[in-house]
Short mmCIF file of C-alpha atoms and ligand atoms in Angstrom, two decimals:
data_model
loop_
_atom_site.label_atom_id
_atom_site.label_comp_id
_atom_site.label_asym_id
_atom_site.label_seq_id
_atom_site.Cartn_x
_atom_site.Cartn_y
_atom_site.Cartn_z
CA MET M 1 41.67 -66.83 101.12
CA ALA M 2 38.83 -65.74 98.82
CA ARG M 3 38.95 -64.07 95.40
CA VAL M 4 37.37 -60.62 95.40
CA LEU M 5 36.66 -58.79 92.13
CA ILE M 6 36.91 -54.99 92.26
CA THR M 7 35.05 -53.76 89.18
CA ARG M 8 36.62 -50.27 88.95
CA HIS M 9 39.39 -48.30 90.61
CA LEU M 10 38.74 -47.52 94.27
CA PRO M 11 40.24 -44.67 96.29
CA ALA M 12 43.63 -45.35 97.86
CA GLY M 13 43.25 -47.33 101.08
CA GLY M 14 39.71 -48.38 100.17
CA THR M 15 40.57 -52.06 99.89
CA ASP M 16 42.49 -52.18 103.19
CA PRO M 17 39.91 -54.44 104.91
CA LEU M 18 40.34 -57.04 102.14
CA ILE M 19 44.12 -56.84 102.30
CA GLU M 20 44.13 -57.10 106.10
CA ALA M 21 41.89 -60.18 105.88
CA GLY M 22 44.31 -61.74 103.39
CA HIS M 23 41.91 -62.00 100.47
CA GLU M 24 43.07 -62.04 96.87
CA ILE M 25 42.05 -58.89 95.01
CA ILE M 26 41.19 -59.15 91.33
CA ASP M 27 41.41 -55.61 89.96
CA ARG M 28 41.79 -54.06 86.53
CA ASP M 29 44.03 -51.55 84.76
CA ASP M 30 40.99 -50.19 82.95
CA ASP M 31 38.63 -47.95 84.95
CA ALA M 32 35.81 -47.97 82.37
CA PRO M 33 32.66 -49.80 83.46
CA PHE M 34 32.52 -53.46 82.40
CA THR M 35 30.19 -54.29 79.53
CA PRO M 36 27.43 -56.73 80.59
CA GLU M 37 29.30 -59.60 78.89
CA GLN M 38 32.61 -58.68 80.55
CA LEU M 39 30.89 -58.45 83.92
CA LYS M 40 29.30 -61.89 83.57
CA ALA M 41 32.66 -63.39 82.65
CA ALA M 42 34.44 -61.59 85.49
CA VAL M 43 32.07 -62.78 88.23
CA SER M 44 32.21 -66.42 87.18
CA ASP M 45 35.20 -67.40 89.31
CA VAL M 46 35.14 -65.07 92.33
CA ASP M 47 33.72 -65.32 95.84
CA ALA M 48 32.83 -61.64 96.12
CA VAL M 49 32.36 -58.53 94.01
CA VAL M 50 32.93 -54.95 95.10
CA CYS M 51 31.07 -52.88 92.52
CA LEU M 52 29.95 -49.33 91.81
CA LEU M 53 26.60 -47.88 90.83
CA THR M 54 27.73 -47.97 87.18
CA ASP M 55 27.69 -51.79 87.32
CA LYS M 56 24.31 -53.33 86.61
CA ILE M 57 24.21 -56.42 88.78
CA ASP M 58 21.13 -57.97 87.22
CA ALA M 59 19.73 -61.50 87.34
CA GLU M 60 22.06 -62.64 84.53
CA VAL M 61 25.15 -61.41 86.34
CA ILE M 62 24.00 -63.04 89.58
CA ALA M 63 23.32 -66.31 87.73
CA ALA M 64 26.76 -66.18 86.11
CA GLY M 65 28.43 -65.71 89.49
CA ALA M 66 26.39 -67.76 91.94
CA ALA M 67 26.15 -71.51 92.37
CA PRO M 68 25.82 -73.75 90.44
CA ALA M 69 27.64 -71.74 87.71
CA GLY M 70 30.10 -70.14 90.13
CA ARG M 71 30.71 -69.50 93.84
CA LEU M 72 29.75 -65.85 94.35
CA LYS M 73 28.69 -65.21 97.97
CA VAL M 74 28.49 -61.46 98.29
CA VAL M 75 28.11 -58.29 96.25
CA ALA M 76 29.13 -55.04 97.96
CA ASN M 77 27.97 -51.87 96.23
CA VAL M 78 30.15 -48.83 96.99
CA ALA M 79 27.10 -46.58 97.37
CA VAL M 80 24.24 -46.20 99.77
CA GLY M 81 21.75 -46.64 96.90
CA TYR M 82 21.51 -50.13 95.43
CA ASP M 83 18.97 -49.82 92.63
CA ASN M 84 21.65 -51.17 90.26
CA VAL M 85 21.51 -54.54 92.04
CA ASP M 86 18.68 -57.03 91.52
CA LEU M 87 17.99 -57.84 95.16
CA ALA M 88 15.39 -60.50 94.43
CA ALA M 89 17.79 -62.37 92.15
CA ALA M 90 20.55 -62.09 94.75
CA GLN M 91 18.31 -63.35 97.52
CA ALA M 92 17.07 -66.26 95.43
CA ALA M 93 20.66 -67.23 94.63
CA GLN M 94 21.75 -66.80 98.28
CA VAL M 95 24.13 -64.00 97.40
CA ALA M 96 24.42 -61.37 100.14
CA VAL M 97 24.31 -57.68 99.19
CA CYS M 98 25.98 -54.87 101.14
CA ASN M 99 25.97 -51.07 100.68
CA THR M 100 27.59 -48.10 102.42
CA PRO M 101 25.05 -46.46 104.74
CA GLY M 102 25.93 -43.76 107.23
CA VAL M 103 29.31 -42.64 105.93
CA LEU M 104 28.20 -40.24 103.19
CA ASP M 105 25.26 -38.45 104.80
CA GLU M 106 26.98 -35.18 105.74
CA THR M 107 28.99 -34.98 102.50
CA THR M 108 25.89 -35.53 100.37
CA ALA M 109 23.88 -33.06 102.46
CA ASP M 110 26.60 -30.46 101.78
CA ILE M 111 26.07 -30.90 98.03
CA ALA M 112 22.28 -30.80 98.37
CA PHE M 113 22.60 -27.53 100.24
CA LEU M 114 25.06 -26.21 97.66
CA LEU M 115 22.45 -26.94 94.96
CA ILE M 116 19.71 -25.29 97.03
CA LEU M 117 21.77 -22.12 97.32
CA ALA M 118 23.22 -22.13 93.82
CA ALA M 119 19.92 -22.75 92.00
CA THR M 120 17.96 -20.27 94.10
CA ARG M 121 20.58 -17.54 93.69
CA ARG M 122 21.38 -18.39 90.04
CA ALA M 123 25.07 -18.91 90.82
CA SER M 124 25.87 -21.17 87.86
CA GLU M 125 24.50 -18.98 85.11
CA ALA M 126 26.09 -15.90 86.68
CA GLU M 127 29.49 -17.62 86.81
CA ILE M 128 29.13 -18.97 83.27
CA ASP M 129 28.48 -15.42 82.02
CA LEU M 130 31.44 -14.05 83.95
CA ARG M 131 33.81 -16.72 82.63
CA ALA M 132 32.55 -16.15 79.09
CA GLN M 133 33.29 -12.43 79.55
CA ARG M 134 29.61 -11.58 79.05
CA TRP M 135 29.26 -9.67 82.32
CA PRO M 136 29.10 -5.94 81.57
CA GLY M 137 29.69 -4.91 85.21
CA TRP M 138 27.35 -4.56 88.16
CA GLY M 139 23.67 -3.92 87.55
CA ILE M 140 20.84 -3.64 90.03
CA ASN M 141 18.54 -5.94 88.11
CA GLN M 142 21.04 -8.65 87.24
CA TYR M 143 20.74 -12.30 88.26
CA LEU M 144 17.92 -11.75 90.71
CA GLY M 145 17.04 -14.91 92.57
CA HIS M 146 15.19 -15.66 95.79
CA ASP M 147 16.25 -15.58 99.42
CA ILE M 148 17.07 -18.85 101.11
CA HIS M 149 17.19 -17.45 104.63
CA GLY M 150 13.70 -17.63 106.08
CA ALA M 151 12.34 -19.70 103.16
CA THR M 152 10.42 -22.97 103.47
CA LEU M 153 12.20 -26.20 102.58
CA GLY M 154 10.32 -29.42 101.84
CA LEU M 155 12.25 -32.66 102.16
CA VAL M 156 10.90 -35.64 100.27
CA GLY M 157 12.03 -38.63 102.31
CA TYR M 158 13.48 -38.15 105.78
CA GLY M 159 16.38 -40.55 106.11
CA ARG M 160 19.84 -39.68 107.34
CA ILE M 161 20.76 -37.45 104.38
CA ALA M 162 17.50 -35.48 104.48
CA GLN M 163 17.94 -34.95 108.22
CA ALA M 164 21.48 -33.69 107.62
CA VAL M 165 20.05 -31.20 105.09
CA ALA M 166 17.46 -30.15 107.68
CA ARG M 167 20.26 -29.37 110.17
CA ARG M 168 21.93 -27.13 107.59
CA ALA M 169 18.61 -25.42 106.82
CA ALA M 170 18.17 -24.55 110.51
CA GLY M 171 21.33 -22.45 110.25
CA PHE M 172 19.65 -20.44 107.49
CA SER M 173 16.50 -19.89 109.59
CA MET M 174 14.46 -21.96 107.14
CA THR M 175 11.15 -23.56 108.00
CA VAL M 176 11.67 -27.27 107.32
CA ARG M 177 8.93 -29.73 106.47
CA HIS M 178 9.23 -33.34 105.39
CA HIS M 179 7.11 -35.97 103.72
CA THR M 180 7.39 -39.72 104.25
CA ARG M 181 4.69 -42.32 103.71
CA SER M 182 4.52 -43.28 107.37
CA ASN M 183 4.28 -40.72 110.11
CA THR M 184 7.70 -39.89 111.55
CA ASN M 185 6.00 -38.23 114.54
CA LEU M 186 8.61 -35.53 114.14
CA ASP M 187 8.03 -31.79 113.79
CA GLY M 188 7.31 -30.78 110.22
CA TRP M 189 5.91 -34.11 108.98
CA CYS M 190 3.33 -33.72 106.19
CA ALA M 191 1.10 -36.60 105.19
CA ASP M 192 0.32 -35.17 101.77
CA LEU M 193 3.25 -34.71 99.39
CA ASP M 194 1.35 -32.50 96.94
CA GLU M 195 0.14 -30.24 99.71
CA MET M 196 3.64 -29.94 101.15
CA ILE M 197 5.38 -29.10 97.88
CA SER M 198 2.76 -26.51 96.98
CA GLU M 199 3.78 -24.59 100.12
CA CYS M 200 7.56 -24.81 99.75
CA ASP M 201 10.15 -22.47 98.25
CA VAL M 202 12.60 -25.33 97.83
CA VAL M 203 11.90 -29.04 97.50
CA SER M 204 14.81 -31.44 97.96
CA ILE M 205 14.43 -35.12 97.07
CA HIS M 206 15.94 -37.82 99.30
CA VAL M 207 14.19 -41.08 98.44
CA PRO M 208 15.72 -44.27 97.06
CA LEU M 209 14.80 -45.30 93.52
CA THR M 210 12.08 -47.94 93.67
CA GLU M 211 9.09 -48.78 91.51
CA GLN M 212 7.08 -46.42 93.78
CA THR M 213 9.45 -43.47 93.44
CA ARG M 214 10.29 -43.78 89.72
CA GLY M 215 8.72 -40.71 88.07
CA LEU M 216 7.49 -39.40 91.45
CA PHE M 217 8.09 -35.87 90.17
CA ASP M 218 6.16 -36.05 86.92
CA ALA M 219 4.50 -33.13 85.09
CA LYS M 220 1.44 -33.23 87.34
CA ARG M 221 3.44 -33.13 90.54
CA ILE M 222 5.89 -30.49 89.32
CA ALA M 223 2.84 -28.36 88.44
CA ARG M 224 1.90 -28.40 92.15
CA MET M 225 5.05 -26.48 93.01
CA SER M 226 5.07 -22.70 93.24
CA ARG M 227 6.32 -20.76 90.17
CA SER M 228 9.06 -19.26 92.34
CA ALA M 229 10.23 -22.60 93.76
CA VAL M 230 13.35 -24.66 93.14
CA LEU M 231 13.57 -28.45 92.85
CA VAL M 232 16.76 -30.19 94.00
CA ASN M 233 17.60 -33.83 93.40
CA THR M 234 20.61 -35.62 94.88
CA SER M 235 18.96 -39.06 95.11
CA ARG M 236 18.48 -40.88 91.79
CA GLY M 237 17.70 -39.33 88.41
CA PRO M 238 14.66 -41.41 87.42
CA VAL M 239 12.71 -40.04 90.41
CA VAL M 240 12.23 -36.88 88.30
CA ASP M 241 10.73 -36.78 84.81
CA GLU M 242 13.44 -34.62 83.22
CA ASP M 243 11.40 -33.58 80.18
CA ALA M 244 8.55 -32.47 82.42
CA LEU M 245 11.05 -30.55 84.54
CA VAL M 246 12.54 -28.77 81.51
CA ASP M 247 9.04 -27.99 80.19
CA ALA M 248 8.14 -26.36 83.51
CA LEU M 249 11.40 -24.37 83.66
CA GLU M 250 11.11 -23.20 80.06
CA ALA M 251 7.50 -22.14 80.61
CA GLY M 252 8.43 -20.23 83.77
CA GLU M 253 6.18 -22.49 85.81
CA LEU M 254 9.08 -23.40 88.09
CA PHE M 255 11.90 -21.02 88.99
CA GLY M 256 14.89 -23.34 89.01
CA ALA M 257 16.45 -26.74 89.57
CA GLY M 258 19.60 -28.18 91.07
CA LEU M 259 20.49 -31.67 89.93
CA ASP M 260 23.32 -34.02 90.84
CA VAL M 261 21.75 -37.16 89.35
CA TYR M 262 20.20 -38.00 85.98
CA ALA M 263 17.88 -40.54 84.43
CA ASP M 264 20.67 -41.67 82.10
CA GLU M 265 24.07 -40.76 83.51
CA SER M 266 25.97 -42.03 80.47
CA ALA M 267 24.00 -39.66 78.20
CA VAL M 268 22.47 -36.77 80.13
CA ASN M 269 19.25 -35.41 78.60
CA PRO M 270 20.59 -32.52 76.43
CA ARG M 271 17.49 -30.41 77.11
CA LEU M 272 18.78 -29.93 80.66
CA PHE M 273 21.88 -28.07 79.43
CA ASN M 274 19.84 -25.09 78.25
CA ALA M 275 17.12 -25.12 80.87
CA PRO M 276 16.84 -21.77 82.69
CA HIS M 277 18.07 -21.27 86.27
CA THR M 278 19.50 -24.75 86.44
CA VAL M 279 22.59 -25.99 88.26
CA LEU M 280 23.91 -29.32 87.02
CA LEU M 281 26.56 -31.38 88.82
CA PRO M 282 27.98 -34.71 87.66
CA HIS M 283 26.80 -36.97 90.54
CA ILE M 284 29.35 -35.70 93.07
CA GLY M 285 27.16 -35.86 96.19
CA SER M 286 29.58 -38.07 98.11
CA ALA M 287 32.73 -36.93 96.32
CA SER M 288 35.10 -35.91 99.09
CA HIS M 289 38.41 -37.74 99.53
CA ALA M 290 37.55 -38.88 103.04
CA THR M 291 34.01 -40.01 102.26
CA ARG M 292 34.82 -41.91 99.09
CA GLN M 293 37.65 -43.74 100.86
CA GLN M 294 35.35 -44.55 103.76
CA MET M 295 32.64 -45.82 101.40
CA ALA M 296 35.10 -48.20 99.76
CA ARG M 297 36.27 -49.42 103.16
CA VAL M 298 32.74 -50.00 104.43
CA ALA M 299 31.88 -52.02 101.30
CA CYS M 300 35.08 -54.08 101.56
CA ALA M 301 34.56 -54.63 105.29
CA GLY M 302 31.08 -55.95 104.47
CA VAL M 303 32.64 -58.49 102.10
CA VAL M 304 35.14 -59.58 104.74
CA ALA M 305 32.38 -60.04 107.31
CA VAL M 306 30.07 -62.01 105.01
CA LEU M 307 32.91 -64.27 103.89
CA ALA M 308 33.71 -64.89 107.56
CA GLY M 309 30.11 -65.98 108.14
CA GLU M 310 29.13 -62.81 109.99
CA GLN M 311 26.20 -60.40 109.47
CA PRO M 312 27.61 -56.90 108.94
CA ASP M 313 25.48 -53.82 109.68
CA ASN M 314 25.57 -52.83 106.02
CA LEU M 315 23.82 -55.98 104.83
CA VAL M 316 20.90 -55.22 102.51
CA VAL M 317 20.12 -58.83 101.65
CA ASP M 318 21.58 -61.93 103.31
C1 DGY U 401 25.15 -43.32 96.63
O1 DGY U 401 25.92 -43.64 97.54
O2 DGY U 401 24.12 -43.95 96.41
C2 DGY U 401 25.49 -42.10 95.83
O3 DGY U 401 24.65 -41.87 94.79
C3 DGY U 401 26.94 -42.14 95.39
O4 DGY U 401 27.61 -41.77 96.51
#
C-alpha cells in the first residue's frame, strides 16, 4: 500500500482507482492551493501526488519529494496541460509524470465554440446590459456583431481539442484552416501562421504553453489579424500578451476576444474587464461533472499503474 497525496478536493468518485488498488489517500479539509512551503512539506513522505494546475511542481518540490530526501515516484496532474510541472527535474529525479489526455477534448471544444459565438455576437455585453436594466428595448442597430456561419476559422495547433472545434465549425458551414509547425497533410493546413490569421474571421488557440508558444500572440502578431476578427484562447493564458490584446481591442484594431485562460489566474489583468467585445470565463473549459470526474480518475489510474511498475498511456515522463 502506497501513500498518495491529493493536493485539493477532487470530484466525487475521482479517487476510485486509488481506493480500488488499496492505496492510502492523504487528503485535506482545505481546498485552497498549498503554499510552496506547504507543498514541499506535504510531498516529503508520500509515494505519489495527484495535483492540479494550481500546484507548481517545480524543481524544489520534486527534490523535496524524490529520493534521497523522500520516496516520491509519480506526479499525476489532473489536466491535459502540464506546464505547472518541471518535467526536466522530474525526469532527472526519476519521478514519473502523468496527465489526462483524451477525456476533456469534446467538453473543452464546446467552451471554445461557446466563446467563438459569444464574442463574435457580443453576447456577454448584451446580457450584462440586460441584467443591469440598461436595455431600452429592441433597436435595429444594437449589439451588431459578425456572422459565424460561413466565416473562416483558423486553429492554432491541431491536436485533439482543435480537431473537435473543427468538427463543430463544420456544422456552422465555416471554412476551417489550421497551423502547426509540421505539415499535418490534412486539408486546411497552413505553413505560415501570420498568413493564416490575416485571412481568418476567428482565430482559436490550441497549443500547449512552452517556451516557443509563450507570447506567441504578441502585439505584432495580433496586428496581423483583421480588424473584424475575434481571438479565442482556451489553452494557456501566457500564449497571449494580454496588454497587447487590450490595446488592439481598445483601438478597434481587433473586433473581439473570448478568453477562458489568463496569464495570472490568481489576479486576472484588470484591463481585460473593460476591454470591448470581450467574453471572459474563469478557466471552465473542462468543467462538466462527467469530464472532471473522468479527469480525476485518469490521473489516479496513472498513479496506480506507475506504482504497479506499469507504463500507463497517460505517461508524460517516465
Ligand atoms: C487542462 O486540462 O489542461 C485544462 O486547462 C483544465 O482542464
